[in-house]
Short mmCIF file of C-alpha atoms and ligand atoms in Angstrom, two decimals:
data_model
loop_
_atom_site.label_atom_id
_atom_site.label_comp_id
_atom_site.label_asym_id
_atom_site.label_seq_id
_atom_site.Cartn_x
_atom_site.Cartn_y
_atom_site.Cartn_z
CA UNK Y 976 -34.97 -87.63 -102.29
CA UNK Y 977 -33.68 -86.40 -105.35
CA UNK Y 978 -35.05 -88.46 -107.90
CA UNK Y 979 -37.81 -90.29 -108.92
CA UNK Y 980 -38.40 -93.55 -110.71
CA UNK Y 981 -41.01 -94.23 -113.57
CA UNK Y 982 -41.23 -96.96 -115.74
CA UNK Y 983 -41.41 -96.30 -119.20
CA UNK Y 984 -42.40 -98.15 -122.61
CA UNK Y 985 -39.19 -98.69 -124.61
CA UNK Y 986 -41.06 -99.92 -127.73
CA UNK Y 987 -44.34 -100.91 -128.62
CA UNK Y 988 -45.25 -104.59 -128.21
CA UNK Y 989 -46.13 -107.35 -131.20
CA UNK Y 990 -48.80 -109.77 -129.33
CA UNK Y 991 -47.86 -110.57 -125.72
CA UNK Y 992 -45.48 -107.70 -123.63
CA UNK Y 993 -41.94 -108.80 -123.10
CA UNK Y 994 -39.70 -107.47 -120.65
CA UNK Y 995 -37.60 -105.70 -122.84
CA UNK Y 996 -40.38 -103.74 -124.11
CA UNK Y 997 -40.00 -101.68 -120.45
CA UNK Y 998 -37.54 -99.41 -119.41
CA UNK Y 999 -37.22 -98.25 -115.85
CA UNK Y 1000 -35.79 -94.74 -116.09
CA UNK Y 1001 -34.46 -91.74 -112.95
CA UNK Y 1002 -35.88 -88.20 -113.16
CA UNK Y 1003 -34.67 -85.28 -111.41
CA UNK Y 1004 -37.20 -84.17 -108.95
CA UNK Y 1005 -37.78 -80.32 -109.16
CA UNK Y 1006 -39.25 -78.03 -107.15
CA UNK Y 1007 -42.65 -77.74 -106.33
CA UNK Y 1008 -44.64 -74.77 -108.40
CA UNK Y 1009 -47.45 -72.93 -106.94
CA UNK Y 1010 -50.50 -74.77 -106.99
CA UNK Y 1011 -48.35 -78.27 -107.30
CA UNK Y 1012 -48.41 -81.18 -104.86
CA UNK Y 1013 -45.66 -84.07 -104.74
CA UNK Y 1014 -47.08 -87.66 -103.29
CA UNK Y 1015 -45.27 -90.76 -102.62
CA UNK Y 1016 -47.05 -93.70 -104.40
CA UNK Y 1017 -48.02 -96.84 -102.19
CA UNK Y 1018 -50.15 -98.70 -104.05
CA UNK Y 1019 -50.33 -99.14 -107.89
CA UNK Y 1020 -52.43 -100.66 -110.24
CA UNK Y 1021 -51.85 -102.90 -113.45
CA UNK Y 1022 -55.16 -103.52 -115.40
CA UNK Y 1023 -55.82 -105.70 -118.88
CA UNK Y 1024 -56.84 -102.13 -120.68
CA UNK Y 1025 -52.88 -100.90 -120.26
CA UNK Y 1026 -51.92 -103.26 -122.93
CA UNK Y 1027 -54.30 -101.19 -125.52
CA UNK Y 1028 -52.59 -97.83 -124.89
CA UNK Y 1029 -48.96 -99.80 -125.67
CA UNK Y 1030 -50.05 -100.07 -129.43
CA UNK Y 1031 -49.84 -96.65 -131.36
CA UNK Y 1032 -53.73 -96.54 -132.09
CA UNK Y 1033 -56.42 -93.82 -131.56
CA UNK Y 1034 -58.75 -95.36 -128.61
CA UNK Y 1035 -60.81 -94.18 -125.79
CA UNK Y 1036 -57.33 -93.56 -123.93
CA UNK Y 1037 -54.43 -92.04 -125.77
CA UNK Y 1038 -51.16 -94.47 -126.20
CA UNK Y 1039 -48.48 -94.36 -124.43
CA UNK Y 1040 -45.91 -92.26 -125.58
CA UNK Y 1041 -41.95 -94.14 -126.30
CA UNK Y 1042 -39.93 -93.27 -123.56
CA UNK Y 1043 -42.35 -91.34 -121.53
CA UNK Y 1044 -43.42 -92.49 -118.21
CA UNK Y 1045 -46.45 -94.84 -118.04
CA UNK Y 1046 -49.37 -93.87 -116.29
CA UNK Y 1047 -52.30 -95.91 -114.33
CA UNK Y 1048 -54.46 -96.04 -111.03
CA UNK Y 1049 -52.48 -94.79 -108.38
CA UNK Y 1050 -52.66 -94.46 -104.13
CA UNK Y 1051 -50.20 -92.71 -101.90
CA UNK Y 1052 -49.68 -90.07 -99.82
CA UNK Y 1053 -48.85 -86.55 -99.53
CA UNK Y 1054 -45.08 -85.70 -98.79
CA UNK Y 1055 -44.80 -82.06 -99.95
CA UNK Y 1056 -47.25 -80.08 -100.95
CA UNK Y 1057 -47.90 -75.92 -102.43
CA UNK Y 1058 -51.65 -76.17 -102.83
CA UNK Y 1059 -54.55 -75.00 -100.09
CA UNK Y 1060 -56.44 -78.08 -100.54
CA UNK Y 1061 -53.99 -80.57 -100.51
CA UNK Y 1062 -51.71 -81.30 -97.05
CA UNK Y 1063 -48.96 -83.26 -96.13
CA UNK Y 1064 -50.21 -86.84 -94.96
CA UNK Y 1065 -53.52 -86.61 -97.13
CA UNK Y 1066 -54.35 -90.33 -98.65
CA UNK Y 1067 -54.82 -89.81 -102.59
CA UNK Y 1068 -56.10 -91.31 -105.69
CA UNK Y 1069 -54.71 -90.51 -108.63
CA UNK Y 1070 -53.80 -91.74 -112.48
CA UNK Y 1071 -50.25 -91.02 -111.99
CA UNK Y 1072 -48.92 -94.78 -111.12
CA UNK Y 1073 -45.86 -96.72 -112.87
CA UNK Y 1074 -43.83 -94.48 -110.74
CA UNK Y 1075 -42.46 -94.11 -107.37
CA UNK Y 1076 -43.38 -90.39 -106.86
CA UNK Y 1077 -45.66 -88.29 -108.94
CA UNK Y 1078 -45.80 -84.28 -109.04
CA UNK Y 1079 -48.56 -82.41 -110.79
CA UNK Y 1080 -51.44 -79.55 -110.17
CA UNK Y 1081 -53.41 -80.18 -107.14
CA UNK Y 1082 -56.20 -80.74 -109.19
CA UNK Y 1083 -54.70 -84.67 -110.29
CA UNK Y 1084 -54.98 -85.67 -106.84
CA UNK Y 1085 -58.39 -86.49 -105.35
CA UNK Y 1086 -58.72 -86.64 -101.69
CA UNK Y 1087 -60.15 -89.56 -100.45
CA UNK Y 1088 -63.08 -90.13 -98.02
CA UNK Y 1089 -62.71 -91.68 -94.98
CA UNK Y 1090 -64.65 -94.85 -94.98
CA UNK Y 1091 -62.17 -96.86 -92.92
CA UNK Y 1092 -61.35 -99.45 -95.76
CA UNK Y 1093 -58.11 -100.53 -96.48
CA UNK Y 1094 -56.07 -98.09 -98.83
CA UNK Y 1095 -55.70 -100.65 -101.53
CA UNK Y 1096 -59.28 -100.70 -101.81
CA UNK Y 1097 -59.89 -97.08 -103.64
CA UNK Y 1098 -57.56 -99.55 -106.53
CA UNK Y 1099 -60.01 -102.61 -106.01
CA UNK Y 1100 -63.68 -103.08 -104.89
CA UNK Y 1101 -63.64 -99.25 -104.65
CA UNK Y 1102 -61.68 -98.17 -107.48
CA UNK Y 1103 -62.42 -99.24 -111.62
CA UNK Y 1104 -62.70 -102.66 -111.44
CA UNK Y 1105 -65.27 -102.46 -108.68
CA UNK Y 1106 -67.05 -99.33 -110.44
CA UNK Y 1107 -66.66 -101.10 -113.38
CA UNK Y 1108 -68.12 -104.44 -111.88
CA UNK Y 1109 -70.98 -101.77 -110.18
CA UNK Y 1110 -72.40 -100.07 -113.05
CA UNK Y 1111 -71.92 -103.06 -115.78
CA UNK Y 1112 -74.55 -104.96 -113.54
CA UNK Y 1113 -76.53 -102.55 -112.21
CA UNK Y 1114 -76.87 -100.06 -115.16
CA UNK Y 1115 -75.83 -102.10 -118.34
CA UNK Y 1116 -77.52 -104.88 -117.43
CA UNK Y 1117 -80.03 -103.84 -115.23
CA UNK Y 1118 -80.98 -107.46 -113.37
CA UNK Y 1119 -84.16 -108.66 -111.85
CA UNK Y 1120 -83.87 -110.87 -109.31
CA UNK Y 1121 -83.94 -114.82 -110.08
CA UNK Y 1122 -82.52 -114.07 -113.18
CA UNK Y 1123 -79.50 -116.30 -114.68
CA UNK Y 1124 -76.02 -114.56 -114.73
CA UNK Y 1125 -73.25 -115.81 -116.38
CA UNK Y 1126 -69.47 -113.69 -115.78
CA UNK Y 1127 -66.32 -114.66 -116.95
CA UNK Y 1128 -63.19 -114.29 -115.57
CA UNK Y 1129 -64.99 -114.52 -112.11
CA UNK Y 1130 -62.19 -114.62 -109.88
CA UNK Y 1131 -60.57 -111.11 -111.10
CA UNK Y 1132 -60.69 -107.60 -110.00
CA UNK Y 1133 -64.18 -106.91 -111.76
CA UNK Y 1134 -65.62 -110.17 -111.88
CA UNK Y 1135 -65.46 -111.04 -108.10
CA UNK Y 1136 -67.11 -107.97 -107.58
CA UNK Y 1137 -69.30 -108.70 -110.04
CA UNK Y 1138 -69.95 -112.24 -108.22
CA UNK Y 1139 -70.92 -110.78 -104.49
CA UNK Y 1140 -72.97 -108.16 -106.15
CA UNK Y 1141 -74.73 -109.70 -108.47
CA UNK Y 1142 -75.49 -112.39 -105.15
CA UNK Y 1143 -76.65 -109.56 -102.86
CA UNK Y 1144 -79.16 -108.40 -105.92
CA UNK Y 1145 -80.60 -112.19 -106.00
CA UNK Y 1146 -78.97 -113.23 -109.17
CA UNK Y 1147 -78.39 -116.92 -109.44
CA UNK Y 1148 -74.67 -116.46 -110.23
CA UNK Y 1149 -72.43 -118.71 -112.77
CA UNK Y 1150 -68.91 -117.72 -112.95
CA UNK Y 1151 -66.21 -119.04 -115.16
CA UNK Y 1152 -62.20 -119.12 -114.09
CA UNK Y 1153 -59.01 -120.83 -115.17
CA UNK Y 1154 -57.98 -123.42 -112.26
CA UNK Y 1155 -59.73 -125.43 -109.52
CA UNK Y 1156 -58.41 -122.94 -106.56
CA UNK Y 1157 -60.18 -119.89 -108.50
CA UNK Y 1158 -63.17 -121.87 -108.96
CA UNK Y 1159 -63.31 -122.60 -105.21
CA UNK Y 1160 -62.60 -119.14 -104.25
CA UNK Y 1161 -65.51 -117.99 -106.91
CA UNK Y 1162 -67.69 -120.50 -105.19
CA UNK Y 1163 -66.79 -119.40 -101.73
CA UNK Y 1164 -68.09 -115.69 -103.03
CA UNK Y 1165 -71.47 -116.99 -103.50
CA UNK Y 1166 -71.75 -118.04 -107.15
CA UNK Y 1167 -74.25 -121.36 -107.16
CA UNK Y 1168 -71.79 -122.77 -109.93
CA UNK Y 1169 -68.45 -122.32 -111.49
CA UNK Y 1170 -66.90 -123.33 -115.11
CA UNK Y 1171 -63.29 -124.14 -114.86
CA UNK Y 1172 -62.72 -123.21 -118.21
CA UNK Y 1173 -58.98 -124.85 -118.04
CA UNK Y 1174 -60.18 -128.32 -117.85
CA UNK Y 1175 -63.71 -128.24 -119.82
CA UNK Y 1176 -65.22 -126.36 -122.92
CA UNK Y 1177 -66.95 -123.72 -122.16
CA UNK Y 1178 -70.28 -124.16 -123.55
CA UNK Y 1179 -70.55 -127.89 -122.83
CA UNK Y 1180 -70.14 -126.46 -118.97
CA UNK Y 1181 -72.27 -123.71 -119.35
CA UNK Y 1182 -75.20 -125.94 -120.44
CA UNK Y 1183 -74.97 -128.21 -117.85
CA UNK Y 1184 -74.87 -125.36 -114.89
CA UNK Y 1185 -77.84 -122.96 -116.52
CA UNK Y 1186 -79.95 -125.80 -118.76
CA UNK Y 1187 -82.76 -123.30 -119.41
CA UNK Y 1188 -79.77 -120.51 -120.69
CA UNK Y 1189 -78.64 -117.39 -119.29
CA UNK Y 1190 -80.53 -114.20 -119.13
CA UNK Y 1191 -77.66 -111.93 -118.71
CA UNK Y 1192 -73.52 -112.08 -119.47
CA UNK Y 1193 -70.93 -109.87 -117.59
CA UNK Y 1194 -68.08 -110.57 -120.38
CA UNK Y 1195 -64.74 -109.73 -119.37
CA UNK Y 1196 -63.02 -112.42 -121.90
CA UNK Y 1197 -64.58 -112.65 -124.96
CA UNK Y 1198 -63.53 -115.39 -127.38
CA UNK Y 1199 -64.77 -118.71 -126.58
CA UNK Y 1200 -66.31 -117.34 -123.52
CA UNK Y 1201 -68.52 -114.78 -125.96
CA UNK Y 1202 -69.98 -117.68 -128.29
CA UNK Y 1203 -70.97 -120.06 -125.21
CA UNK Y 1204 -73.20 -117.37 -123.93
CA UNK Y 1205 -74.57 -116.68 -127.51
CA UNK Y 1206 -75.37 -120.18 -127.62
CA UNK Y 1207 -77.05 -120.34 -124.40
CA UNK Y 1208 -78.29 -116.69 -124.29
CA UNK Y 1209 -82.22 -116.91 -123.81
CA UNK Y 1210 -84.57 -114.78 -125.32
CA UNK Y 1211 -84.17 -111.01 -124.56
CA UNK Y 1212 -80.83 -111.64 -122.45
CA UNK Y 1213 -78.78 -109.06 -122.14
CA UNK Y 1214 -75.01 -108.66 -122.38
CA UNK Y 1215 -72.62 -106.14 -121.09
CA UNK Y 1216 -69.45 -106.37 -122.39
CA UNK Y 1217 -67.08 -105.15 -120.20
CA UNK Y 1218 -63.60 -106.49 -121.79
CA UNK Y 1219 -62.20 -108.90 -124.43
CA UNK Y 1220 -58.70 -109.72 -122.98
CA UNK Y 1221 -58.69 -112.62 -124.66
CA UNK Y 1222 -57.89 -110.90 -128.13
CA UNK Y 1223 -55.63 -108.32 -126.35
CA UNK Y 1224 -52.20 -110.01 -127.07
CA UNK Y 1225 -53.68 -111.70 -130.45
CA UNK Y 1226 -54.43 -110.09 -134.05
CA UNK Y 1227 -56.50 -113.78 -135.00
CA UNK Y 1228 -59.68 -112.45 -136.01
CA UNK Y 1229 -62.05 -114.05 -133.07
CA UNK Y 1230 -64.65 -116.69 -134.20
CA UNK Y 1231 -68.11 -116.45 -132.50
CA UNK Y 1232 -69.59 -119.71 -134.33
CA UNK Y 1233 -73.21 -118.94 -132.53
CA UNK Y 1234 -73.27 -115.22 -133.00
CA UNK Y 1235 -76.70 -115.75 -135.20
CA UNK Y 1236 -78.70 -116.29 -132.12
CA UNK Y 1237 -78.49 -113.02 -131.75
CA UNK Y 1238 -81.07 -112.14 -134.05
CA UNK Y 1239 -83.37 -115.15 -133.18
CA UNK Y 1240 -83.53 -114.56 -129.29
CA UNK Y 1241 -83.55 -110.71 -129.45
CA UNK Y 1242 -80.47 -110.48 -127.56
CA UNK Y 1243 -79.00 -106.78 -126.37
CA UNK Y 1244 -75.29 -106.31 -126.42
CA UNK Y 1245 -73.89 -103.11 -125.38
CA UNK Y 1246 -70.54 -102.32 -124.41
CA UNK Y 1247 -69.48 -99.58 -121.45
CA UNK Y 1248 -67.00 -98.00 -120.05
CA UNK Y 1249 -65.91 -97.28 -116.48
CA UNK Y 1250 -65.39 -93.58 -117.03
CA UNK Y 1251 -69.42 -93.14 -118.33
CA UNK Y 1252 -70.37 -93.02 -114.54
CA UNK Y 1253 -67.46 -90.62 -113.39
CA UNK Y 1254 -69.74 -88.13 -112.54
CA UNK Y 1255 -71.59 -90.64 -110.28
CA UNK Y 1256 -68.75 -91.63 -108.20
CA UNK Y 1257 -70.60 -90.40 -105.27
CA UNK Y 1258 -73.74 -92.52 -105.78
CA UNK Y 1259 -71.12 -95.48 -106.19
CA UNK Y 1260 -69.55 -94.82 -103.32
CA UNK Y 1261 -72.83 -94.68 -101.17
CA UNK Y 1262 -73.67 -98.10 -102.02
CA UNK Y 1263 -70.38 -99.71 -102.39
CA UNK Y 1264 -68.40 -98.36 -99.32
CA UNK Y 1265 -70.84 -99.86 -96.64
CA UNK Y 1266 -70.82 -103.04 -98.70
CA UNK Y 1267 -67.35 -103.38 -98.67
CA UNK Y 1268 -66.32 -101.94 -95.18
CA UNK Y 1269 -68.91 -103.77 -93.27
CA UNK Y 1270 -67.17 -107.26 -95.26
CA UNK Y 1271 -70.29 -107.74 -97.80
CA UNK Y 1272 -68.22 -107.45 -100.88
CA UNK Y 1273 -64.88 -109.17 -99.78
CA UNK Y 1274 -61.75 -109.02 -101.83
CA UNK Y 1275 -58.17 -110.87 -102.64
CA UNK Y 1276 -55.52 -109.32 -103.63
CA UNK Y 1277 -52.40 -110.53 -105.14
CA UNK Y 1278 -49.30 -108.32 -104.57
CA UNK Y 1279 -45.70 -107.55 -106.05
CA UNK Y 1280 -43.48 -105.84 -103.95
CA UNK Y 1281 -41.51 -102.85 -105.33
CA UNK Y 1282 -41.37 -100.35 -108.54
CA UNK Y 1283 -39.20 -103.36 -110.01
CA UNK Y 1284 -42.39 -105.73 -110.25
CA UNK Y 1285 -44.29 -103.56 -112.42
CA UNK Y 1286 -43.75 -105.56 -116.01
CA UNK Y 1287 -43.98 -108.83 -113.74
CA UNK Y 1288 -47.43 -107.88 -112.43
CA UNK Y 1289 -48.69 -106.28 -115.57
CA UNK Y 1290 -47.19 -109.65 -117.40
CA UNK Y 1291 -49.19 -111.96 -114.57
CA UNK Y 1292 -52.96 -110.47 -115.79
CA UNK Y 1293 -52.40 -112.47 -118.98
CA UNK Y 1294 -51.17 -115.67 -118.16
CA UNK Y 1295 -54.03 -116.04 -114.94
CA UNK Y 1296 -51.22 -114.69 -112.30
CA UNK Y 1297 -53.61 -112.90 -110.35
CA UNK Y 1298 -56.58 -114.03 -107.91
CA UNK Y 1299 -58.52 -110.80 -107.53
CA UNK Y 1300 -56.82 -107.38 -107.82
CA UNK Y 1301 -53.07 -107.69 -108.92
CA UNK Y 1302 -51.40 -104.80 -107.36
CA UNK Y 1303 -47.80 -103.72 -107.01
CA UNK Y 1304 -46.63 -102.27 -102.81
CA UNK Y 1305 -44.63 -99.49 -102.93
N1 NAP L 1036 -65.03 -101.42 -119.74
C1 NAP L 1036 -64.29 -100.90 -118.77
O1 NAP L 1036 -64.37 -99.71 -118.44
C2 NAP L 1036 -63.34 -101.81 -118.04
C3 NAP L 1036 -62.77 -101.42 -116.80
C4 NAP L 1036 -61.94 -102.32 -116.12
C5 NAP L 1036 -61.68 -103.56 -116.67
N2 NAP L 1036 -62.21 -103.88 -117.89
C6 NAP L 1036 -61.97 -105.20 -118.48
O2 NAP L 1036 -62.48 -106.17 -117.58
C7 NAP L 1036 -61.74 -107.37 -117.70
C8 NAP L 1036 -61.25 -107.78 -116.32
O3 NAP L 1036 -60.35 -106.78 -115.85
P1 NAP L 1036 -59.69 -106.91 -114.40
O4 NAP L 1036 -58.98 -105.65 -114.13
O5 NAP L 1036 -60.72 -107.40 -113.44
O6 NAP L 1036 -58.62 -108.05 -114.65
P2 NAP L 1036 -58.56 -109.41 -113.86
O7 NAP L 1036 -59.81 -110.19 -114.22
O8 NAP L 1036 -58.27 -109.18 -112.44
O9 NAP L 1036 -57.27 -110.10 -114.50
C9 NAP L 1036 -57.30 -110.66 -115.74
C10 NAP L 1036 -57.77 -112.15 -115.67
O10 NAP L 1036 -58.28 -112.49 -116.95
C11 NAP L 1036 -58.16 -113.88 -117.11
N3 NAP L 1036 -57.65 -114.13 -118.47
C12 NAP L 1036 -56.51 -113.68 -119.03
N4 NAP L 1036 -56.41 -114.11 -120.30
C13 NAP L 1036 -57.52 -114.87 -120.52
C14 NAP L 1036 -58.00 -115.59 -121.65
N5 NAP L 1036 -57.32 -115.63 -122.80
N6 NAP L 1036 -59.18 -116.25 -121.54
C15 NAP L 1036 -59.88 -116.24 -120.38
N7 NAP L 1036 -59.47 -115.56 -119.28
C16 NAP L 1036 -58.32 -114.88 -119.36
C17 NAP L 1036 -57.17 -114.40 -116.07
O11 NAP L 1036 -57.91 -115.15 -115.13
P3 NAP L 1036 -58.09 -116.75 -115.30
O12 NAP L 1036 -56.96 -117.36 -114.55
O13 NAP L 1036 -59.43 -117.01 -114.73
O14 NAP L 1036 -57.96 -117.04 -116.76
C18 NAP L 1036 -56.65 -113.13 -115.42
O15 NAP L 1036 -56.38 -113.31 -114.06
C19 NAP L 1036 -60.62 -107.09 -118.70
O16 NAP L 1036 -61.02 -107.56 -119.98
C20 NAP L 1036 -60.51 -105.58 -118.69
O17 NAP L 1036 -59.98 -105.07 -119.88
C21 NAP L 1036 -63.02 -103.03 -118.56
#
């Protein structure tokens, strides 16, 4: 192999990504430096927070740079490497994704335990959404059980892991998705009830499955999603908010008619990010590898085939394309 193939961002997006705002471009491969290791990419991940670091705006990831290759969750292996550490055949996670073949230090590379779960998995249940999903509920939040939970986009990457944990911590789970075969699959994960947002309002739903209100919101939406748990939020619930992709693509300011309640039932909002608990990957690990290899936390995945799919995957997370993790096979 001679080259490699990265796609690239060709301009930067107004509202929702368009094809022609990618570019899929050939670099030479060189050879390896001292120190470097080369890895062929077999999984890679698109995720909502990619569409922030396509505007030209400071954030808690830098933009992507025009014409540059893109970068993102990553899992391949090994096929040359000029480091001690790393050797041919190793399975590795890595941020070095919208490409076929990534080169860097050894140091980008982290070596992956062997928990026999499927390889995908370090970009799923035990990758950022499910870390994400992990420490939203269990630190953020902080549940007891019995208490009321209310997530939205339930049958994604975070929030179906946010579903079966949530369950195995004695939450009594409500979990909103767009479409009755998302709703069924969020049921078959445990949640006592699910909102199909598509075909009812929110908040009229959201009554009707908690009547007494919700102590505690896993938001990955925002929007209208936001203002039905403000409405229903009981006194000293607690929100995490974990992701707004509803006003990703949009610059409409978004309307939160009941955000007063706030004030009158004491409510705690706090937003989070994945990369706070970096340095307790290991403690996440411990209690989310047996979970998920001995089939406690289950997962769905829906996957593109091929470097070509990237924009069409990325594209899917917006319009509802995806049923837990979208991923693209390399
Ligand atoms: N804070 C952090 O560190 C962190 C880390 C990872 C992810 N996140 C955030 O967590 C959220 C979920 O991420 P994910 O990776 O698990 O993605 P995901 O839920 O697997 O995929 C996105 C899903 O969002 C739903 N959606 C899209 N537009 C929507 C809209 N306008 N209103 C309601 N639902 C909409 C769609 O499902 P439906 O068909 O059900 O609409 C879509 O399948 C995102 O907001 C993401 O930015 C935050």
């Amino acid at each position: 192999m001679t080259n490699a193939r990265a796609w690239t961002l060709k301009q930067r997006p107004q509202g929702m990504p368009a094809h022609s705002d990618f570019e899929l471009k050939e670099q030479p491969l060189a050879p390896l430096q001292d120190g470097e290791v080369r890895v062929g990419n077999e999984w890679l991940s698109v995720d909502p927070y990619m569409r922030g670091r396509m505007n030209d705006v400071k954030s808690y990831v830098p933009p992507f740079q025009l014409g540059e290759p893109m970068d993102g969750g990553a899992v391949g292996r090994v096929i040359e490497s000029r480091a001690d550490s790393h050797k041919e055949g190793d399975l590795v996670q890595h941020m070095l994704g919208w490409r076929d073949v990534a080169t860097a230090p050894a140091a980008a590379f982290n070596k992956l335990p062997a928990l026999g779960v499927a390889d995908h998995q370090w970009l799923g249940n035990l990758g950022l959404p499910g870390g994400t999903a992990y420490w939203g509920l269990m630190d953020v939040l902080r549940p007891e059980p019995g208490q009321t939970l209310f997530v939205s986009a339930a049958a994604g990457a975070v929030g179906s892991a946010v579903v079966q944990i949530a369950k195995a911590k004695g939450l009594n789970v409500i979990g909103s998705a767009g479409g009755a075969d998302k709703c069924a699959w969020v049921k078959e994960l445990g949640a006592d009830a699910v909102i199909d947002y598509k075909a009812q309002p929110v908040l009229k739903a959201l009554y009707e499955a908690a009547p007494k209100g919700i102590d505690l919101y896993f938001d990955n939406v925002g929007g209208e999603h936001l203002d039905a748990a403000f409405a229903t939020g009981r006194n000293n619930a607690r929100f995490a908010i974990c992701g707004l992709i509803d006003a990703y693509n949009t610059t409409e300011p978004t309307k939160l008619r009941y955000l007063a309640r706030i004030i009158a039932a004491r409510i705690t909002v706090r937003g989070f990010l994945f990369t706070d608990y970096i340095g307790r990957m290991g403690e996440f690990y411990g209690e989310m590898g047996p979970l998920v290899a001995g089939g406690k936390v289950t997962s769905r995945e829906t996957v593109h085939d091929g470097l070509d799919a990237m924009p069409d995957a990325f594209l899917g997370l917006f319009s509802g394309g995806n049923m837990g993790k979208m991923l693209v096979r390399l």
